């Protein structure tokens, strides 16, 4: 169960504002990705863990209202209110008895103590930045995020330029211009309706006409009447009609008489849609907008001379019109399965996350694995708290690419937690270079200065070219027969545990079961 469950946009916005307030550089897209992947999202623990990812120290306090004192409050801080079903907001400072607060809807709003206390739940999350706070590779991710943001505006700009150029190829006509605008608007609304049909929770549609009184798009769009067949909806029919006719009137305006008759045959649908919504006593604003556009089309056609002409009803005209309609049909046929699959994967991913991060199921799966104790006889490298009850064993290889990421993960995690013990066992092939580095690491692991040991491992797995001669000069160690014997014992231990790949993870002697990954341990081991 999420602690202090709240709206997703609320928790993201408030956390991002806190980071900006304490001057920590983190991209909104990166923060969103980390938050949405958290098993407790959108709860208070999500904020705490995400701040730790960006190396921001944070603490949660509970303060009773009768113990409240302005001088004791560290600003800025995140707190929670019971108002509107529960929400987070950022308290930036207090002045003259008024608190300045912000959330996803309001910025820098002043509220009195009385108003603050009325819904305040007494929780405070305080965060403090340090020299190492911030997002790794911030600038690189910022550029990627910027390119992603301008992709849609750039596409619309190019599309608009093409439309203007195509429209300029023909003599100017106000009625044709009006038809282009009507059909373009109809295409845009139809895209929203079709997308909403796929996942039922399209954010733009919910903002325009969410369930409020008699306005409920979802009740209409998810009804049987919105479907022509099990695989084809009226929303898709509208998409094909408007987008296909938009292309036709833009490129071939002389096809207007054909498009006029298409509009005439579409008009009865307006009666069907409005009567159905009236009977249901629910109204879809976007659906009504479509009906209005169909009627406006008919009005616009009334200003086009020769609309009743049948001269265009020949082979070339009908063929061009069919081709214009086929373009959106074929495009949607290619795009629809991808959108449907993406929507299904998101829903499935959320369900899998709830199952995957169930602590009881994880413990059960872990205990079903065979137990292999990496005792001191094989001389594993020990980092973290040597007296911790939680012992994680990492089987690594000095030249293993994936091992680099795993080492970085544990290095960061050990900085955050003081109740973990990490034991590293080296698995190397018969290659002399691997054996030499592995034996050197085992020798370093016997040093009492564990900070030096951790630094040596970080330098080796730090992404720089792995040059043993340079590394061993910086971190010298004596390779004795005792060290070589320990290396052989570690190889035998791996063989007995049937571990032939790296990296391999064991938690308290049990192999980490599928489908768990090393990153999941942060949420499973509390």
Short mmCIF file of C-alpha atoms in Angstrom, two decimals:
data_model
loop_
_atom_site.label_atom_id
_atom_site.label_comp_id
_atom_site.label_asym_id
_atom_site.label_seq_id
_atom_site.Cartn_x
_atom_site.Cartn_y
_atom_site.Cartn_z
CA UNK A 1 0.00 0.00 0.00
CA UNK A 2 1.31 3.46 -0.91
CA UNK A 3 2.06 5.77 1.98
CA UNK A 4 0.30 9.07 1.41
CA UNK A 5 -0.96 8.09 -2.02
CA UNK A 6 -1.55 11.16 -4.16
CA UNK A 7 -1.93 12.33 -7.73
CA UNK A 8 0.97 11.47 -10.02
CA UNK A 9 1.37 14.94 -11.53
CA UNK A 10 1.26 16.41 -8.03
CA UNK A 11 4.14 14.40 -6.58
CA UNK A 12 6.32 14.95 -9.65
CA UNK A 13 5.73 18.69 -9.78
CA UNK A 14 6.31 19.25 -6.06
CA UNK A 15 9.51 17.18 -5.98
CA UNK A 16 10.87 18.96 -9.04
CA UNK A 17 10.14 22.35 -7.46
CA UNK A 18 11.94 21.28 -4.29
CA UNK A 19 15.04 20.30 -6.30
CA UNK A 20 15.00 23.66 -8.07
CA UNK A 21 14.52 25.46 -4.76
CA UNK A 22 17.64 23.85 -3.27
CA UNK A 23 19.50 24.34 -6.58
CA UNK A 24 20.00 20.70 -7.55
CA UNK A 25 20.22 20.14 -11.30
CA UNK A 26 17.94 17.29 -12.35
CA UNK A 27 16.02 16.96 -15.60
CA UNK A 28 12.26 16.64 -15.25
CA UNK A 29 12.24 13.65 -17.61
CA UNK A 30 14.87 11.84 -15.51
CA UNK A 31 12.98 12.56 -12.30
CA UNK A 32 9.73 11.33 -13.87
CA UNK A 33 11.36 8.10 -15.06
CA UNK A 34 12.80 7.34 -11.62
CA UNK A 35 9.57 8.16 -9.82
CA UNK A 36 7.29 6.15 -12.08
CA UNK A 37 9.52 3.08 -11.78
CA UNK A 38 9.33 3.15 -7.98
CA UNK A 39 7.11 0.43 -6.49
CA UNK A 40 5.52 2.86 -4.01
CA UNK A 41 4.71 5.51 -6.64
CA UNK A 42 3.10 7.94 -6.00
CA UNK A 43 3.81 7.75 -2.26
CA UNK A 44 6.10 9.58 0.16
CA UNK A 45 8.74 6.85 -0.03
CA UNK A 46 9.03 7.57 -3.75
CA UNK A 47 10.24 11.10 -3.00
CA UNK A 48 12.73 9.93 -0.36
CA UNK A 49 14.30 7.24 -2.54
CA UNK A 50 14.46 9.44 -5.65
CA UNK A 51 16.19 12.21 -3.72
CA UNK A 52 18.77 9.65 -2.58
CA UNK A 53 19.38 8.66 -6.21
CA UNK A 54 20.47 12.25 -6.86
CA UNK A 55 22.58 12.26 -3.69
CA UNK A 56 20.27 14.63 -1.83
CA UNK A 57 20.13 14.03 1.92
CA UNK A 58 16.56 13.99 3.20
CA UNK A 59 14.69 13.25 6.41
CA UNK A 60 11.03 12.88 7.30
CA UNK A 61 9.65 14.26 10.55
CA UNK A 62 6.26 14.21 12.21
CA UNK A 63 5.33 17.31 14.16
CA UNK A 64 2.28 17.60 16.33
CA UNK A 65 0.29 20.77 15.77
CA UNK A 66 0.56 21.77 19.41
CA UNK A 67 4.37 21.50 19.15
CA UNK A 68 4.54 23.62 16.00
CA UNK A 69 7.10 26.44 16.06
CA UNK A 70 8.14 28.54 13.08
CA UNK A 71 11.71 28.72 14.30
CA UNK A 72 12.03 24.92 14.37
CA UNK A 73 10.96 24.43 10.75
CA UNK A 74 13.70 23.92 8.12
CA UNK A 75 12.75 25.57 4.83
CA UNK A 76 11.99 24.56 2.14
CA UNK A 77 10.17 21.32 2.89
CA UNK A 78 7.53 19.06 1.38
CA UNK A 79 4.43 18.29 3.40
CA UNK A 80 1.10 16.56 2.86
CA UNK A 81 -2.47 17.78 3.09
CA UNK A 82 -5.69 15.85 3.37
CA UNK A 83 -7.42 18.35 1.09
CA UNK A 84 -8.92 17.08 -2.20
CA UNK A 85 -8.21 13.45 -1.41
CA UNK A 86 -4.62 14.05 -0.37
CA UNK A 87 -1.80 15.98 -2.04
CA UNK A 88 1.78 17.11 -1.51
CA UNK A 89 2.85 20.73 -1.60
CA UNK A 90 6.09 22.63 -1.13
CA UNK A 91 6.44 25.12 1.72
CA UNK A 92 9.14 27.59 0.69
CA UNK A 93 9.26 29.96 3.66
CA UNK A 94 7.19 31.86 6.21
CA UNK A 95 6.87 35.60 6.63
CA UNK A 96 4.62 37.68 8.87
CA UNK A 97 2.60 34.64 9.87
CA UNK A 98 1.95 33.53 6.29
CA UNK A 99 3.43 30.48 4.57
CA UNK A 100 4.42 30.59 0.90
CA UNK A 101 3.43 27.32 -0.76
CA UNK A 102 3.47 25.80 -4.26
CA UNK A 103 2.19 22.68 -5.99
CA UNK A 104 1.34 21.61 -9.56
CA UNK A 105 -1.48 24.17 -9.80
CA UNK A 106 -0.34 27.18 -7.78
CA UNK A 107 3.02 28.91 -7.37
CA UNK A 108 4.11 31.09 -4.43
CA UNK A 109 0.69 31.31 -2.85
CA UNK A 110 0.49 32.88 0.61
CA UNK A 111 -1.69 31.08 3.18
CA UNK A 112 -2.33 31.83 6.82
CA UNK A 113 -1.33 29.49 9.65
CA UNK A 114 -5.01 28.73 10.27
CA UNK A 115 -5.56 27.66 6.67
CA UNK A 116 -2.34 25.64 6.72
CA UNK A 117 -3.24 23.83 9.95
CA UNK A 118 -6.78 23.02 8.75
CA UNK A 119 -5.57 20.24 6.41
CA UNK A 120 -1.94 19.72 7.46
CA UNK A 121 -1.13 16.15 8.51
CA UNK A 122 2.03 16.96 10.47
CA UNK A 123 4.54 15.34 8.11
CA UNK A 124 7.61 17.23 6.89
CA UNK A 125 10.17 16.03 4.35
CA UNK A 126 13.32 18.14 4.53
CA UNK A 127 16.06 17.86 1.92
CA UNK A 128 19.54 19.35 1.85
CA UNK A 129 21.89 19.49 -1.11
CA UNK A 130 25.62 18.89 -0.97
CA UNK A 131 28.55 19.24 -3.35
CA UNK A 132 27.80 15.88 -4.98
CA UNK A 133 24.05 16.42 -5.41
CA UNK A 134 22.59 16.37 -8.90
CA UNK A 135 21.94 14.18 -11.91
CA UNK A 136 24.87 12.33 -13.47
CA UNK A 137 25.42 13.42 -17.11
CA UNK A 138 22.92 16.24 -16.58
CA UNK A 139 23.88 18.24 -19.69
CA UNK A 140 23.73 15.20 -21.97
CA UNK A 141 20.28 14.26 -20.67
CA UNK A 142 19.16 17.90 -20.87
CA UNK A 143 19.99 18.05 -24.58
CA UNK A 144 18.17 14.75 -25.18
CA UNK A 145 15.14 16.04 -23.27
CA UNK A 146 15.20 19.32 -25.22
CA UNK A 147 15.30 17.49 -28.55
CA UNK A 148 12.39 15.35 -27.40
CA UNK A 149 10.39 18.44 -26.42
CA UNK A 150 10.89 20.22 -29.74
CA UNK A 151 10.17 17.10 -31.83
CA UNK A 152 6.39 17.66 -31.89
CA UNK A 153 6.57 21.45 -32.51
CA UNK A 154 9.14 20.84 -35.24
CA UNK A 155 6.90 18.23 -36.86
CA UNK A 156 3.88 20.54 -36.70
CA UNK A 157 5.94 23.39 -38.17
CA UNK A 158 7.05 21.23 -41.10
CA UNK A 159 3.51 19.92 -41.55
CA UNK A 160 2.11 23.46 -41.49
CA UNK A 161 4.69 24.61 -44.03
CA UNK A 162 3.78 21.76 -46.37
CA UNK A 163 0.06 22.55 -46.00
CA UNK A 164 0.66 26.24 -46.80
CA UNK A 165 2.75 25.35 -49.84
CA UNK A 166 0.15 22.90 -51.13
CA UNK A 167 -2.65 25.39 -50.52
CA UNK A 168 -0.70 28.03 -52.44
CA UNK A 169 -0.58 25.85 -55.54
CA UNK A 170 -4.27 26.58 -56.20
CA UNK A 171 -6.28 29.81 -56.64
CA UNK A 172 -7.29 31.22 -53.24
CA UNK A 173 -10.84 30.42 -52.14
CA UNK A 174 -12.33 31.30 -48.74
CA UNK A 175 -14.67 28.31 -48.80
CA UNK A 176 -11.80 25.90 -49.52
CA UNK A 177 -9.75 27.50 -46.73
CA UNK A 178 -12.68 27.06 -44.33
CA UNK A 179 -13.03 23.40 -45.36
CA UNK A 180 -9.32 22.82 -44.78
CA UNK A 181 -9.54 24.28 -41.27
CA UNK A 182 -12.70 22.32 -40.43
CA UNK A 183 -11.29 19.03 -41.67
CA UNK A 184 -7.92 19.58 -39.98
CA UNK A 185 -9.70 20.29 -36.68
CA UNK A 186 -11.86 17.20 -37.19
CA UNK A 187 -8.76 15.10 -37.83
CA UNK A 188 -7.11 16.35 -34.62
CA UNK A 189 -10.20 15.64 -32.49
CA UNK A 190 -10.65 12.23 -34.11
CA UNK A 191 -7.04 11.34 -33.28
CA UNK A 192 -7.73 12.16 -29.62
CA UNK A 193 -10.89 10.07 -29.61
CA UNK A 194 -9.21 7.11 -31.34
CA UNK A 195 -6.25 7.24 -28.95
CA UNK A 196 -8.62 7.39 -25.98
CA UNK A 197 -10.40 4.32 -27.27
CA UNK A 198 -7.14 2.38 -27.05
CA UNK A 199 -6.23 3.05 -23.43
CA UNK A 200 -9.34 4.67 -21.95
CA UNK A 201 -7.25 7.18 -19.97
CA UNK A 202 -5.88 9.64 -22.49
CA UNK A 203 -4.82 12.68 -20.39
CA UNK A 204 -5.86 15.32 -22.92
CA UNK A 205 -9.34 13.84 -23.31
CA UNK A 206 -9.72 13.60 -19.52
CA UNK A 207 -8.76 17.27 -19.15
CA UNK A 208 -11.22 18.39 -21.83
CA UNK A 209 -14.20 16.37 -20.68
CA UNK A 210 -13.57 14.23 -17.66
CA UNK A 211 -16.45 12.91 -15.55
CA UNK A 212 -18.04 16.08 -14.23
CA UNK A 213 -21.81 16.24 -14.02
CA UNK A 214 -23.35 15.25 -17.33
CA UNK A 215 -20.10 15.54 -19.25
CA UNK A 216 -18.41 12.15 -19.51
CA UNK A 217 -16.54 11.25 -22.68
CA UNK A 218 -15.46 7.91 -21.27
CA UNK A 219 -19.04 6.73 -20.75
CA UNK A 220 -19.78 7.41 -24.42
CA UNK A 221 -16.52 6.24 -25.97
CA UNK A 222 -16.42 2.95 -24.06
CA UNK A 223 -20.05 2.07 -24.81
CA UNK A 224 -21.14 -0.51 -27.37
CA UNK A 225 -22.72 2.20 -29.51
CA UNK A 226 -19.24 3.67 -30.09
CA UNK A 227 -18.24 0.49 -31.92
CA UNK A 228 -19.13 -0.42 -35.50
CA UNK A 229 -17.49 -3.83 -35.01
CA UNK A 230 -15.27 -5.37 -32.34
CA UNK A 231 -12.21 -4.08 -34.17
CA UNK A 232 -13.51 -0.81 -35.69
CA UNK A 233 -14.97 2.21 -33.89
CA UNK A 234 -16.84 5.34 -34.90
CA UNK A 235 -13.82 7.34 -33.71
CA UNK A 236 -11.67 5.60 -36.31
CA UNK A 237 -14.34 6.17 -38.96
CA UNK A 238 -14.23 9.88 -38.12
CA UNK A 239 -10.45 9.85 -38.31
CA UNK A 240 -10.49 8.32 -41.78
CA UNK A 241 -13.28 10.63 -42.96
CA UNK A 242 -11.71 13.91 -41.82
CA UNK A 243 -8.04 13.14 -42.56
CA UNK A 244 -8.75 11.58 -45.95
CA UNK A 245 -11.02 14.43 -47.06
CA UNK A 246 -8.51 16.96 -45.66
CA UNK A 247 -5.83 15.60 -47.96
CA UNK A 248 -8.27 15.60 -50.87
CA UNK A 249 -9.45 19.20 -50.45
CA UNK A 250 -5.88 20.40 -49.81
CA UNK A 251 -4.22 18.70 -52.79
CA UNK A 252 -7.15 18.32 -55.19
CA UNK A 253 -9.71 21.07 -54.45
CA UNK A 254 -11.54 20.24 -57.68
CA UNK A 255 -12.79 17.11 -55.88
CA UNK A 256 -15.06 19.34 -53.76
CA UNK A 257 -18.32 18.01 -55.36
CA UNK A 258 -17.35 14.44 -54.39
CA UNK A 259 -16.47 15.57 -50.88
CA UNK A 260 -19.79 17.42 -50.64
CA UNK A 261 -21.72 14.21 -51.23
CA UNK A 262 -19.52 12.40 -48.72
CA UNK A 263 -20.51 15.07 -46.20
CA UNK A 264 -24.19 14.67 -47.07
CA UNK A 265 -24.04 10.92 -46.40
CA UNK A 266 -22.21 11.57 -43.10
CA UNK A 267 -24.78 14.04 -41.75
CA UNK A 268 -27.27 11.37 -40.50
CA UNK A 269 -24.56 10.25 -38.07
CA UNK A 270 -24.95 13.54 -36.21
CA UNK A 271 -28.59 12.65 -35.43
CA UNK A 272 -27.60 9.13 -34.30
CA UNK A 273 -24.83 10.43 -32.00
CA UNK A 274 -26.82 13.26 -30.42
CA UNK A 275 -29.92 11.09 -29.85
CA UNK A 276 -27.84 8.36 -28.20
CA UNK A 277 -26.13 10.85 -25.87
CA UNK A 278 -29.49 12.38 -25.00
CA UNK A 279 -30.94 8.98 -24.10
CA UNK A 280 -27.89 8.17 -21.99
CA UNK A 281 -28.08 11.58 -20.31
CA UNK A 282 -24.30 11.80 -20.75
CA UNK A 283 -22.52 14.14 -23.14
CA UNK A 284 -19.13 13.80 -24.79
CA UNK A 285 -17.83 17.28 -25.60
CA UNK A 286 -15.44 16.03 -28.26
CA UNK A 287 -18.13 13.88 -29.87
CA UNK A 288 -20.48 16.87 -30.00
CA UNK A 289 -17.65 18.91 -31.51
CA UNK A 290 -17.39 16.35 -34.31
CA UNK A 291 -21.11 16.68 -35.03
CA UNK A 292 -20.77 20.44 -35.08
CA UNK A 293 -17.90 20.21 -37.57
CA UNK A 294 -19.96 18.00 -39.88
CA UNK A 295 -22.69 20.64 -39.92
CA UNK A 296 -20.15 23.45 -40.45
CA UNK A 297 -18.78 21.47 -43.39
CA UNK A 298 -22.18 21.45 -45.03
CA UNK A 299 -22.44 25.22 -44.53
CA UNK A 300 -18.96 25.75 -46.03
CA UNK A 301 -19.85 23.61 -49.05
CA UNK A 302 -22.85 25.88 -49.71
CA UNK A 303 -20.38 28.60 -50.78
CA UNK A 304 -18.70 26.38 -53.36
CA UNK A 305 -20.29 26.66 -56.82
CA UNK A 306 -20.97 23.46 -58.72
CA UNK A 307 -21.13 21.30 -55.63
CA UNK A 308 -24.13 19.45 -57.07
CA UNK A 309 -22.23 18.71 -60.30
CA UNK A 310 -21.81 15.06 -61.27
CA UNK A 311 -19.10 15.74 -63.86
CA UNK A 312 -16.35 14.82 -61.40
CA UNK A 313 -17.95 11.40 -60.80
CA UNK A 314 -15.56 9.76 -63.23
CA UNK A 315 -12.69 7.32 -63.07
CA UNK A 316 -9.86 9.83 -62.31
CA UNK A 317 -11.78 11.77 -59.66
CA UNK A 318 -13.01 8.74 -57.72
CA UNK A 319 -9.57 7.10 -57.93
CA UNK A 320 -7.85 10.21 -56.50
CA UNK A 321 -10.41 10.40 -53.68
CA UNK A 322 -9.96 6.71 -52.84
CA UNK A 323 -6.18 7.18 -52.74
CA UNK A 324 -6.56 10.15 -50.36
CA UNK A 325 -8.69 8.04 -48.02
CA UNK A 326 -6.33 5.06 -48.26
CA UNK A 327 -3.38 7.07 -46.90
CA UNK A 328 -4.83 7.55 -43.36
CA UNK A 329 -6.33 4.03 -43.42
CA UNK A 330 -2.98 2.38 -44.18
CA UNK A 331 -1.11 4.70 -41.78
CA UNK A 332 -3.52 3.95 -38.93
CA UNK A 333 -3.32 0.23 -39.72
CA UNK A 334 0.43 0.41 -39.11
CA UNK A 335 0.29 2.71 -36.08
CA UNK A 336 -2.71 1.28 -34.22
CA UNK A 337 -1.10 -2.09 -33.25
CA UNK A 338 1.93 -0.23 -31.89
CA UNK A 339 -0.23 2.11 -29.81
CA UNK A 340 -2.37 -0.75 -28.54
CA UNK A 341 0.69 -2.79 -27.64
CA UNK A 342 2.26 0.17 -25.86
CA UNK A 343 -0.92 0.74 -23.82
CA UNK A 344 -1.10 -2.96 -22.95
CA UNK A 345 2.57 -3.05 -21.96
CA UNK A 346 2.15 -0.07 -19.63
CA UNK A 347 -0.79 -1.69 -17.89
CA UNK A 348 1.00 -5.03 -17.71
CA UNK A 349 4.18 -3.38 -16.47
CA UNK A 350 2.30 -1.74 -13.61
CA UNK A 351 0.68 -5.05 -12.64
CA UNK A 352 4.01 -6.87 -12.85
CA UNK A 353 5.64 -4.22 -10.68
CA UNK A 354 3.05 -4.73 -7.95
CA UNK A 355 3.68 -8.48 -8.09
CA UNK A 356 7.44 -8.19 -8.41
CA UNK A 357 7.93 -5.85 -5.47
CA UNK A 358 5.82 -7.88 -3.08
CA UNK A 359 8.21 -8.50 -0.20
CA UNK A 360 6.61 -11.77 0.91
CA UNK A 361 6.75 -13.26 -2.59
CA UNK A 362 10.36 -12.17 -2.95
CA UNK A 363 11.33 -13.78 0.36
CA UNK A 364 9.54 -16.98 -0.63
CA UNK A 365 11.25 -17.09 -4.02
CA UNK A 366 14.61 -16.41 -2.40
CA UNK A 367 14.25 -19.18 0.16
CA UNK A 368 13.42 -21.66 -2.59
CA UNK A 369 16.91 -21.14 -4.03
CA UNK A 370 19.82 -23.28 -2.88
CA UNK A 371 22.00 -21.86 -0.12
CA UNK A 372 25.73 -21.22 -0.55
CA UNK A 373 27.62 -19.49 2.24
CA UNK A 374 30.68 -17.46 1.18
CA UNK A 375 32.61 -17.77 4.46
CA UNK A 376 35.91 -16.19 5.39
CA UNK A 377 37.89 -19.30 4.37
CA UNK A 378 37.68 -18.32 0.69
CA UNK A 379 38.65 -14.73 1.62
CA UNK A 380 35.97 -12.71 -0.20
CA UNK A 381 36.38 -8.95 -0.41
CA UNK A 382 34.17 -7.51 2.34
CA UNK A 383 32.75 -3.98 2.07
CA UNK A 384 30.08 -2.14 4.02
CA UNK A 385 29.11 -3.12 7.55
CA UNK A 386 31.00 -6.33 8.48
CA UNK A 387 28.44 -7.04 11.24
CA UNK A 388 25.30 -6.49 9.14
CA UNK A 389 22.62 -9.18 9.11
CA UNK A 390 21.96 -8.62 5.41
CA UNK A 391 24.81 -10.14 3.43
CA UNK A 392 24.90 -9.71 -0.34
CA UNK A 393 27.40 -11.77 -2.30
CA UNK A 394 28.53 -10.51 -5.70
CA UNK A 395 30.32 -12.88 -8.06
CA UNK A 396 32.26 -10.67 -10.44
CA UNK A 397 34.91 -10.79 -13.15
CA UNK A 398 37.58 -8.08 -13.58
CA UNK A 399 36.88 -7.77 -17.32
CA UNK A 400 33.10 -8.24 -17.28
CA UNK A 401 31.23 -5.34 -18.88
CA UNK A 402 27.91 -5.77 -17.01
CA UNK A 403 29.86 -6.12 -13.75
CA UNK A 404 30.87 -2.46 -14.07
CA UNK A 405 27.28 -1.25 -13.71
CA UNK A 406 26.65 -3.64 -10.81
CA UNK A 407 29.73 -2.38 -8.96
CA UNK A 408 28.57 1.21 -9.43
CA UNK A 409 25.15 0.27 -8.07
CA UNK A 410 26.55 -1.34 -4.91
CA UNK A 411 29.06 1.46 -4.37
CA UNK A 412 26.22 4.01 -4.35
CA UNK A 413 23.93 1.80 -2.26
CA UNK A 414 26.57 1.20 0.40
CA UNK A 415 26.95 4.97 0.72
CA UNK A 416 23.22 5.24 1.48
CA UNK A 417 22.89 2.26 3.83
CA UNK A 418 24.92 1.25 6.86
CA UNK A 419 23.12 -2.05 7.48
CA UNK A 420 24.47 -3.97 4.47
CA UNK A 421 27.49 -6.19 3.98
CA UNK A 422 28.83 -6.84 0.49
CA UNK A 423 31.07 -9.83 -0.20
CA UNK A 424 32.80 -9.94 -3.58
CA UNK A 425 34.02 -13.21 -5.06
CA UNK A 426 36.15 -13.17 -8.21
CA UNK A 427 35.40 -15.63 -10.99
CA UNK A 428 38.07 -15.68 -13.70
CA UNK A 429 38.76 -17.92 -16.66
CA UNK A 430 42.09 -19.53 -17.39
CA UNK A 431 43.25 -16.31 -19.03
CA UNK A 432 46.39 -15.18 -17.20
CA UNK A 433 45.42 -11.49 -17.33
CA UNK A 434 42.12 -12.18 -15.57
CA UNK A 435 43.76 -14.40 -12.98
CA UNK A 436 46.43 -11.79 -12.25
CA UNK A 437 43.91 -8.98 -11.66
CA UNK A 438 41.60 -11.24 -9.63
CA UNK A 439 44.44 -12.31 -7.32
CA UNK A 440 45.50 -8.68 -6.92
CA UNK A 441 41.92 -7.71 -5.91
CA UNK A 442 41.79 -10.54 -3.38
CA UNK A 443 45.09 -9.32 -1.89
CA UNK A 444 43.73 -5.76 -1.65
CA UNK A 445 40.59 -7.10 0.00
CA UNK A 446 42.63 -8.27 2.98
CA UNK A 447 43.71 -4.69 3.77
CA UNK A 448 42.16 -3.08 6.83
CA UNK A 449 41.59 0.21 4.98
CA UNK A 450 38.27 -0.65 3.32
CA UNK A 451 37.95 2.86 1.84
CA UNK A 452 41.15 2.22 -0.08
CA UNK A 453 39.82 -1.16 -1.22
CA UNK A 454 36.57 0.42 -2.42
CA UNK A 455 38.49 3.17 -4.19
CA UNK A 456 40.70 0.61 -5.95
CA UNK A 457 37.66 -1.32 -7.18
CA UNK A 458 35.97 1.91 -8.30
CA UNK A 459 39.06 2.91 -10.28
CA UNK A 460 39.20 -0.48 -11.98
CA UNK A 461 35.51 -0.59 -12.80
CA UNK A 462 35.32 3.15 -13.44
CA UNK A 463 35.01 2.94 -17.21
CA UNK A 464 38.63 3.92 -17.90
CA UNK A 465 40.84 1.63 -20.01
CA UNK A 466 41.73 -1.32 -17.79
CA UNK A 467 45.55 -1.20 -17.72
CA UNK A 468 46.76 -3.53 -14.99
CA UNK A 469 50.34 -2.21 -14.79
CA UNK A 470 49.19 1.34 -14.10
CA UNK A 471 46.48 0.22 -11.68
CA UNK A 472 48.73 -2.09 -9.63
CA UNK A 473 51.31 0.70 -9.24
CA UNK A 474 48.62 2.94 -7.76
CA UNK A 475 47.31 0.15 -5.50
CA UNK A 476 50.23 -2.20 -4.81
CA UNK A 477 49.63 -5.55 -3.14
CA UNK A 478 51.72 -8.64 -2.48
CA UNK A 479 50.53 -11.81 -4.24
CA UNK A 480 51.48 -14.69 -1.95
CA UNK A 481 50.77 -18.41 -2.16
CA UNK A 482 48.02 -17.80 0.40
CA UNK A 483 46.36 -15.36 -2.04
CA UNK A 484 46.67 -17.80 -4.92
CA UNK A 485 45.15 -20.55 -2.78
CA UNK A 486 42.24 -18.23 -1.90
CA UNK A 487 41.71 -17.56 -5.60
CA UNK A 488 41.51 -21.30 -6.31
CA UNK A 489 39.03 -21.74 -3.45
CA UNK A 490 36.83 -19.03 -4.92
CA UNK A 491 36.84 -20.76 -8.30
CA UNK A 492 35.88 -24.02 -6.62
CA UNK A 493 33.15 -22.28 -4.63
CA UNK A 494 31.66 -20.92 -7.86
CA UNK A 495 31.79 -24.39 -9.40
CA UNK A 496 30.06 -25.94 -6.37
CA UNK A 497 27.37 -23.24 -6.52
CA UNK A 498 26.97 -23.86 -10.26
CA UNK A 499 27.80 -20.22 -11.03
CA UNK A 500 29.45 -19.91 -14.42
CA UNK A 501 28.49 -16.36 -15.35
CA UNK A 502 29.03 -12.88 -14.00
CA UNK A 503 27.64 -10.86 -12.41
CA UNK A 504 25.79 -13.23 -10.10
CA UNK A 505 24.00 -12.04 -6.95
CA UNK A 506 23.23 -13.94 -3.75
CA UNK A 507 21.22 -12.53 -0.84
CA UNK A 508 22.07 -14.14 2.50
CA UNK A 509 23.51 -17.08 0.58
CA UNK A 510 20.54 -17.57 -1.77
CA UNK A 511 20.87 -16.90 -5.50
CA UNK A 512 18.76 -13.97 -6.66
CA UNK A 513 15.86 -15.64 -8.53
CA UNK A 514 14.39 -14.66 -11.86
CA UNK A 515 12.99 -12.16 -12.86
CA UNK A 516 14.61 -10.00 -10.18
CA UNK A 517 17.50 -7.72 -11.10
CA UNK A 518 20.12 -6.11 -8.92
CA UNK A 519 18.36 -2.70 -9.07
CA UNK A 520 15.26 -4.25 -7.51
CA UNK A 521 17.10 -4.97 -4.28
CA UNK A 522 16.82 -1.32 -3.20
CA UNK A 523 13.04 -1.72 -2.99
CA UNK A 524 12.97 -5.27 -1.65
CA UNK A 525 15.53 -5.09 1.15
CA UNK A 526 14.34 -2.58 3.74
#
